[in-house]
Amino acid sequence: MMFIWIVFIGIAVISYLVQASLKSKFERYSKIPVAAGMTGREVAEKMLRDNGIYDVRVISTPGMLTDHYNPTNKTVNLSDDVYNTCSVAAAAVAAHECGHAVQHARAYAPLQMRSALVPVVQFSSSIVSWVLLAGIVLVNVFPQLLLIGICLFAMTTLFSFITLPVEIDASRRALVWLNTAGITNSASHKQAADALKSAAYTYVVAALGSLATLIYYVMIYMNRRE
């Protein structure tokens, strides 16, 4: 158990450092304009058109780093700073989210798998904490309850790991298009790649943290059964 707590602390420290680095880089790259002089909205709309996608809308959404693609209503949602700003960070984020729209249009398998898991993960997340808590309390009389909780949590862990190739591929598509479309030049392209790489690290840390938590609950289940 001591080892798993060391892992938890290590992941927490790494997560803090990754988040701090991501925030710092996006603040810095948000002040550097792209040579094309296009806002995030314009970048997104052009990438969609260049990929033959005309049924996806680009809209603004409140908040910071709230950018996402919604496959249900086919919208690329960009935070206000990204939507209205001409910067390396805005272009990178907008192109990344459009990368998900391209994945959707091309029936990218990992995205389809992640989308199929969304209802299951939403249900699991809504009850898993209570099931795990009750399972730990009642493990000696009803160990199956903790096992159910572990299975529910495993779905969220699986979702975290399936998310990794989805996010990495979206960034790859974004960077290739930014370069070929002439949105970025040699200097700003490296900055866009750096920003997206930092964002990808947050998903890696989240997946590892979820896996460590899953292992922790499995160890409780195995130790309490002995």
mmCIF file of C-alpha atoms in Angstrom:
data_model
loop_
_atom_site.group_PDB
_atom_site.id
_atom_site.type_symbol
_atom_site.label_atom_id
_atom_site.label_comp_id
_atom_site.label_asym_id
_atom_site.label_seq_id
_atom_site.Cartn_x
_atom_site.Cartn_y
_atom_site.Cartn_z
ATOM 1 C CA MET A 1 0.000 0.000 0.000
ATOM 2 C CA MET A 2 2.896 2.369 0.714
ATOM 3 C CA PHE A 3 4.071 2.029 -2.887
ATOM 4 C CA ILE A 4 0.686 2.950 -4.323
ATOM 5 C CA TRP A 5 0.548 6.070 -2.123
ATOM 6 C CA ILE A 6 3.982 7.080 -3.396
ATOM 7 C CA VAL A 7 2.633 6.637 -6.933
ATOM 8 C CA PHE A 8 -0.412 8.783 -6.081
ATOM 9 C CA ILE A 9 1.767 11.574 -4.715
ATOM 10 C CA GLY A 10 4.083 11.351 -7.725
ATOM 11 C CA ILE A 11 1.182 11.576 -10.174
ATOM 12 C CA ALA A 12 -0.333 14.502 -8.236
ATOM 13 C CA VAL A 13 2.969 16.413 -8.421
ATOM 14 C CA ILE A 14 3.410 15.622 -12.115
ATOM 15 C CA SER A 15 -0.200 16.645 -12.808
ATOM 16 C CA TYR A 16 0.362 19.995 -11.101
ATOM 17 C CA LEU A 17 3.542 20.614 -13.072
ATOM 18 C CA VAL A 18 1.903 19.626 -16.368
ATOM 19 C CA GLN A 19 -1.096 21.888 -15.731
ATOM 20 C CA ALA A 20 1.159 24.780 -14.742
ATOM 21 C CA SER A 21 3.287 24.277 -17.855
ATOM 22 C CA LEU A 22 0.196 24.066 -20.069
ATOM 23 C CA LYS A 23 -1.250 27.282 -18.640
ATOM 24 C CA SER A 24 2.077 29.080 -19.002
ATOM 25 C CA LYS A 25 2.555 28.009 -22.612
ATOM 26 C CA PHE A 26 -0.964 28.898 -23.663
ATOM 27 C CA GLU A 27 -0.658 32.313 -22.054
ATOM 28 C CA ARG A 28 2.623 32.873 -23.907
ATOM 29 C CA TYR A 29 1.452 31.540 -27.266
ATOM 30 C CA SER A 30 -1.818 33.461 -26.969
ATOM 31 C CA LYS A 31 0.196 36.651 -27.399
ATOM 32 C CA ILE A 32 1.924 35.513 -30.607
ATOM 33 C CA PRO A 33 -0.136 36.111 -33.781
ATOM 34 C CA VAL A 34 -0.147 33.619 -36.633
ATOM 35 C CA ALA A 35 1.156 34.800 -39.980
ATOM 36 C CA ALA A 36 -2.181 34.057 -41.655
ATOM 37 C CA GLY A 37 -3.889 36.658 -39.440
ATOM 38 C CA MET A 38 -6.896 34.425 -38.777
ATOM 39 C CA THR A 39 -8.916 34.070 -35.593
ATOM 40 C CA GLY A 40 -9.638 30.693 -34.078
ATOM 41 C CA ARG A 41 -13.105 30.743 -35.627
ATOM 42 C CA GLU A 42 -11.710 31.447 -39.074
ATOM 43 C CA VAL A 43 -9.071 28.737 -38.695
ATOM 44 C CA ALA A 44 -11.724 26.212 -37.664
ATOM 45 C CA GLU A 45 -14.066 27.110 -40.501
ATOM 46 C CA LYS A 46 -11.274 26.873 -43.077
ATOM 47 C CA MET A 47 -10.033 23.504 -41.779
ATOM 48 C CA LEU A 48 -13.551 22.097 -41.949
ATOM 49 C CA ARG A 49 -14.023 23.357 -45.510
ATOM 50 C CA ASP A 50 -10.610 22.077 -46.597
ATOM 51 C CA ASN A 51 -11.612 18.634 -45.350
ATOM 52 C CA GLY A 52 -14.957 18.725 -47.158
ATOM 53 C CA ILE A 53 -16.988 19.090 -43.957
ATOM 54 C CA TYR A 54 -19.949 21.468 -44.297
ATOM 55 C CA ASP A 55 -22.401 20.144 -41.692
ATOM 56 C CA VAL A 56 -20.384 21.167 -38.612
ATOM 57 C CA ARG A 57 -20.913 24.582 -36.994
ATOM 58 C CA VAL A 58 -18.226 26.569 -35.176
ATOM 59 C CA ILE A 59 -19.618 28.275 -32.085
ATOM 60 C CA SER A 60 -18.221 30.036 -29.013
ATOM 61 C CA THR A 61 -18.532 28.661 -25.493
ATOM 62 C CA PRO A 62 -17.828 30.475 -22.202
ATOM 63 C CA GLY A 63 -14.874 29.644 -20.002
ATOM 64 C CA MET A 64 -11.152 29.042 -20.414
ATOM 65 C CA LEU A 65 -9.839 25.889 -22.119
ATOM 66 C CA THR A 66 -13.442 24.699 -22.503
ATOM 67 C CA ASP A 67 -12.888 23.949 -26.174
ATOM 68 C CA HIS A 68 -14.365 20.673 -27.444
ATOM 69 C CA TYR A 69 -16.053 18.964 -30.355
ATOM 70 C CA ASN A 70 -19.578 17.686 -29.808
ATOM 71 C CA PRO A 71 -20.358 14.795 -32.175
ATOM 72 C CA THR A 72 -23.997 14.715 -31.084
ATOM 73 C CA ASN A 73 -24.935 18.078 -32.568
ATOM 74 C CA LYS A 74 -21.831 18.418 -34.777
ATOM 75 C CA THR A 75 -20.442 21.601 -33.303
ATOM 76 C CA VAL A 76 -16.882 22.755 -32.734
ATOM 77 C CA ASN A 77 -17.111 24.672 -29.469
ATOM 78 C CA LEU A 78 -14.339 27.228 -28.954
ATOM 79 C CA SER A 79 -13.786 29.226 -25.781
ATOM 80 C CA ASP A 80 -14.171 32.983 -26.210
ATOM 81 C CA ASP A 81 -10.414 33.642 -26.180
ATOM 82 C CA VAL A 82 -9.833 31.052 -28.902
ATOM 83 C CA TYR A 83 -12.897 31.966 -30.972
ATOM 84 C CA ASN A 84 -12.082 35.671 -31.263
ATOM 85 C CA THR A 85 -8.275 35.700 -31.082
ATOM 86 C CA CYS A 86 -5.614 35.594 -33.764
ATOM 87 C CA SER A 87 -2.760 33.712 -32.084
ATOM 88 C CA VAL A 88 -0.696 30.555 -32.275
ATOM 89 C CA ALA A 89 -2.554 29.094 -29.302
ATOM 90 C CA ALA A 90 -5.980 29.870 -30.788
ATOM 91 C CA ALA A 91 -5.044 28.369 -34.148
ATOM 92 C CA ALA A 92 -3.639 25.223 -32.520
ATOM 93 C CA VAL A 93 -6.693 24.678 -30.317
ATOM 94 C CA ALA A 94 -9.177 25.403 -33.104
ATOM 95 C CA ALA A 95 -7.400 23.035 -35.497
ATOM 96 C CA HIS A 96 -7.201 20.347 -32.813
ATOM 97 C CA GLU A 97 -10.943 20.447 -32.163
ATOM 98 C CA CYS A 98 -11.580 20.340 -35.907
ATOM 99 C CA GLY A 99 -9.316 17.302 -35.942
ATOM 100 C CA HIS A 100 -12.018 15.564 -33.919
ATOM 101 C CA ALA A 101 -14.622 16.650 -36.465
ATOM 102 C CA VAL A 102 -12.469 15.130 -39.206
ATOM 103 C CA GLN A 103 -12.164 11.930 -37.163
ATOM 104 C CA HIS A 104 -15.942 11.836 -36.867
ATOM 105 C CA ALA A 105 -16.425 12.383 -40.589
ATOM 106 C CA ARG A 106 -13.849 9.688 -41.407
ATOM 107 C CA ALA A 107 -15.294 7.208 -38.872
ATOM 108 C CA TYR A 108 -12.033 7.040 -36.915
ATOM 109 C CA ALA A 109 -12.327 3.806 -34.905
ATOM 110 C CA PRO A 110 -10.986 4.990 -31.501
ATOM 111 C CA LEU A 111 -13.341 7.995 -31.593
ATOM 112 C CA GLN A 112 -16.290 5.731 -32.369
ATOM 113 C CA MET A 113 -15.291 3.473 -29.489
ATOM 114 C CA ARG A 114 -14.982 6.437 -27.110
ATOM 115 C CA SER A 115 -18.342 7.830 -28.211
ATOM 116 C CA ALA A 116 -19.963 4.428 -27.622
ATOM 117 C CA LEU A 117 -18.552 4.376 -24.088
ATOM 118 C CA VAL A 118 -19.804 7.853 -23.147
ATOM 119 C CA PRO A 119 -23.264 6.746 -21.857
ATOM 120 C CA VAL A 120 -21.687 3.881 -19.909
ATOM 121 C CA VAL A 121 -19.035 6.123 -18.386
ATOM 122 C CA GLN A 122 -21.600 8.803 -17.497
ATOM 123 C CA PHE A 123 -23.683 6.198 -15.663
ATOM 124 C CA SER A 124 -20.628 4.661 -13.978
ATOM 125 C CA SER A 125 -19.310 8.039 -12.847
ATOM 126 C CA SER A 126 -22.644 8.964 -11.274
ATOM 127 C CA ILE A 127 -22.680 6.008 -8.873
ATOM 128 C CA VAL A 128 -19.149 4.598 -8.686
ATOM 129 C CA SER A 129 -18.046 6.622 -5.630
ATOM 130 C CA TRP A 130 -20.993 5.412 -3.553
ATOM 131 C CA VAL A 131 -20.612 1.812 -4.722
ATOM 132 C CA LEU A 132 -16.902 1.790 -3.895
ATOM 133 C CA LEU A 133 -17.475 3.365 -0.481
ATOM 134 C CA ALA A 134 -20.232 0.892 0.389
ATOM 135 C CA GLY A 135 -18.130 -1.935 -1.027
ATOM 136 C CA ILE A 136 -15.178 -1.094 1.226
ATOM 137 C CA VAL A 137 -17.414 -0.860 4.318
ATOM 138 C CA LEU A 138 -19.194 -4.143 3.525
ATOM 139 C CA VAL A 139 -16.283 -6.020 1.968
ATOM 140 C CA ASN A 140 -16.242 -8.727 4.645
ATOM 141 C CA VAL A 141 -19.935 -9.538 4.314
ATOM 142 C CA PHE A 142 -20.619 -8.571 0.690
ATOM 143 C CA PRO A 143 -17.298 -8.483 -1.259
ATOM 144 C CA GLN A 144 -19.156 -8.635 -4.568
ATOM 145 C CA LEU A 145 -20.263 -5.014 -4.076
ATOM 146 C CA LEU A 146 -16.670 -3.771 -4.068
ATOM 147 C CA LEU A 147 -15.978 -5.884 -7.135
ATOM 148 C CA ILE A 148 -18.926 -4.216 -8.897
ATOM 149 C CA GLY A 149 -17.475 -0.841 -7.951
ATOM 150 C CA ILE A 150 -14.097 -1.853 -9.346
ATOM 151 C CA CYS A 151 -15.719 -2.897 -12.620
ATOM 152 C CA LEU A 152 -17.539 0.436 -12.841
ATOM 153 C CA PHE A 153 -14.320 2.350 -12.175
ATOM 154 C CA ALA A 154 -12.498 0.199 -14.733
ATOM 155 C CA MET A 155 -14.837 1.593 -17.387
ATOM 156 C CA THR A 156 -13.669 5.137 -16.611
ATOM 157 C CA THR A 157 -10.054 3.976 -16.721
ATOM 158 C CA LEU A 158 -10.630 2.312 -20.081
ATOM 159 C CA PHE A 159 -12.237 5.524 -21.320
ATOM 160 C CA SER A 160 -9.156 7.498 -20.244
ATOM 161 C CA PHE A 161 -6.830 5.243 -22.212
ATOM 162 C CA ILE A 162 -9.029 5.178 -25.318
ATOM 163 C CA THR A 163 -9.000 8.975 -25.178
ATOM 164 C CA LEU A 164 -5.214 9.048 -25.628
ATOM 165 C CA PRO A 165 -5.038 7.931 -29.296
ATOM 166 C CA VAL A 166 -8.076 10.095 -30.072
ATOM 167 C CA GLU A 167 -6.397 13.234 -28.728
ATOM 168 C CA ILE A 168 -2.978 12.450 -30.189
ATOM 169 C CA ASP A 169 -4.438 11.776 -33.628
ATOM 170 C CA ALA A 170 -6.491 14.988 -33.532
ATOM 171 C CA SER A 171 -3.327 16.962 -32.787
ATOM 172 C CA ARG A 172 -1.477 15.173 -35.587
ATOM 173 C CA ARG A 173 -4.220 16.050 -38.066
ATOM 174 C CA ALA A 174 -4.252 19.638 -36.814
ATOM 175 C CA LEU A 175 -0.501 20.140 -37.180
ATOM 176 C CA VAL A 176 -0.366 18.607 -40.649
ATOM 177 C CA TRP A 177 -3.182 20.874 -41.826
ATOM 178 C CA LEU A 178 -1.791 24.024 -40.159
ATOM 179 C CA ASN A 179 1.446 23.472 -42.032
ATOM 180 C CA THR A 180 0.022 22.552 -45.452
ATOM 181 C CA ALA A 181 -2.622 25.308 -45.318
ATOM 182 C CA GLY A 182 0.013 27.927 -44.540
ATOM 183 C CA ILE A 183 -1.636 29.006 -41.297
ATOM 184 C CA THR A 184 1.644 28.658 -39.422
ATOM 185 C CA ASN A 185 5.215 29.366 -40.517
ATOM 186 C CA SER A 186 8.354 27.531 -39.398
ATOM 187 C CA ALA A 187 8.554 29.354 -36.064
ATOM 188 C CA SER A 188 4.869 29.387 -35.139
ATOM 189 C CA HIS A 189 4.438 25.755 -36.216
ATOM 190 C CA LYS A 190 6.924 24.635 -33.566
ATOM 191 C CA GLN A 191 5.055 26.708 -31.002
ATOM 192 C CA ALA A 192 1.709 25.191 -32.015
ATOM 193 C CA ALA A 193 3.197 21.701 -31.751
ATOM 194 C CA ASP A 194 4.620 22.531 -28.324
ATOM 195 C CA ALA A 195 1.234 23.766 -27.084
ATOM 196 C CA LEU A 196 -0.612 20.685 -28.294
ATOM 197 C CA LYS A 197 2.051 18.367 -26.878
ATOM 198 C CA SER A 198 1.624 19.970 -23.450
ATOM 199 C CA ALA A 199 -2.138 19.506 -23.709
ATOM 200 C CA ALA A 200 -1.644 15.833 -24.598
ATOM 201 C CA TYR A 201 0.428 15.302 -21.455
ATOM 202 C CA THR A 202 -2.610 16.186 -19.325
ATOM 203 C CA TYR A 203 -4.493 13.234 -20.825
ATOM 204 C CA VAL A 204 -1.539 10.916 -20.216
ATOM 205 C CA VAL A 205 -1.313 11.939 -16.559
ATOM 206 C CA ALA A 206 -5.084 11.581 -16.123
ATOM 207 C CA ALA A 207 -5.005 8.067 -17.589
ATOM 208 C CA LEU A 208 -2.109 7.017 -15.346
ATOM 209 C CA GLY A 209 -3.847 8.499 -12.315
ATOM 210 C CA SER A 210 -7.018 6.576 -13.134
ATOM 211 C CA LEU A 211 -5.022 3.362 -13.542
ATOM 212 C CA ALA A 212 -3.244 3.881 -10.212
ATOM 213 C CA THR A 213 -6.597 4.447 -8.489
ATOM 214 C CA LEU A 214 -8.013 1.296 -10.056
ATOM 215 C CA ILE A 215 -5.027 -0.725 -8.845
ATOM 216 C CA TYR A 216 -5.511 0.734 -5.364
ATOM 217 C CA TYR A 217 -9.105 -0.500 -5.187
ATOM 218 C CA VAL A 218 -8.113 -3.901 -6.551
ATOM 219 C CA MET A 219 -5.463 -4.190 -3.827
ATOM 220 C CA ILE A 220 -8.049 -3.334 -1.162
ATOM 221 C CA TYR A 221 -10.323 -6.016 -2.564
ATOM 222 C CA MET A 222 -7.579 -8.631 -2.653
ATOM 223 C CA ASN A 223 -6.191 -7.763 0.816
ATOM 224 C CA ARG A 224 -9.597 -7.707 2.519
ATOM 225 C CA ARG A 225 -10.433 -11.119 1.106
ATOM 226 C CA GLU A 226 -7.340 -12.688 2.741
#
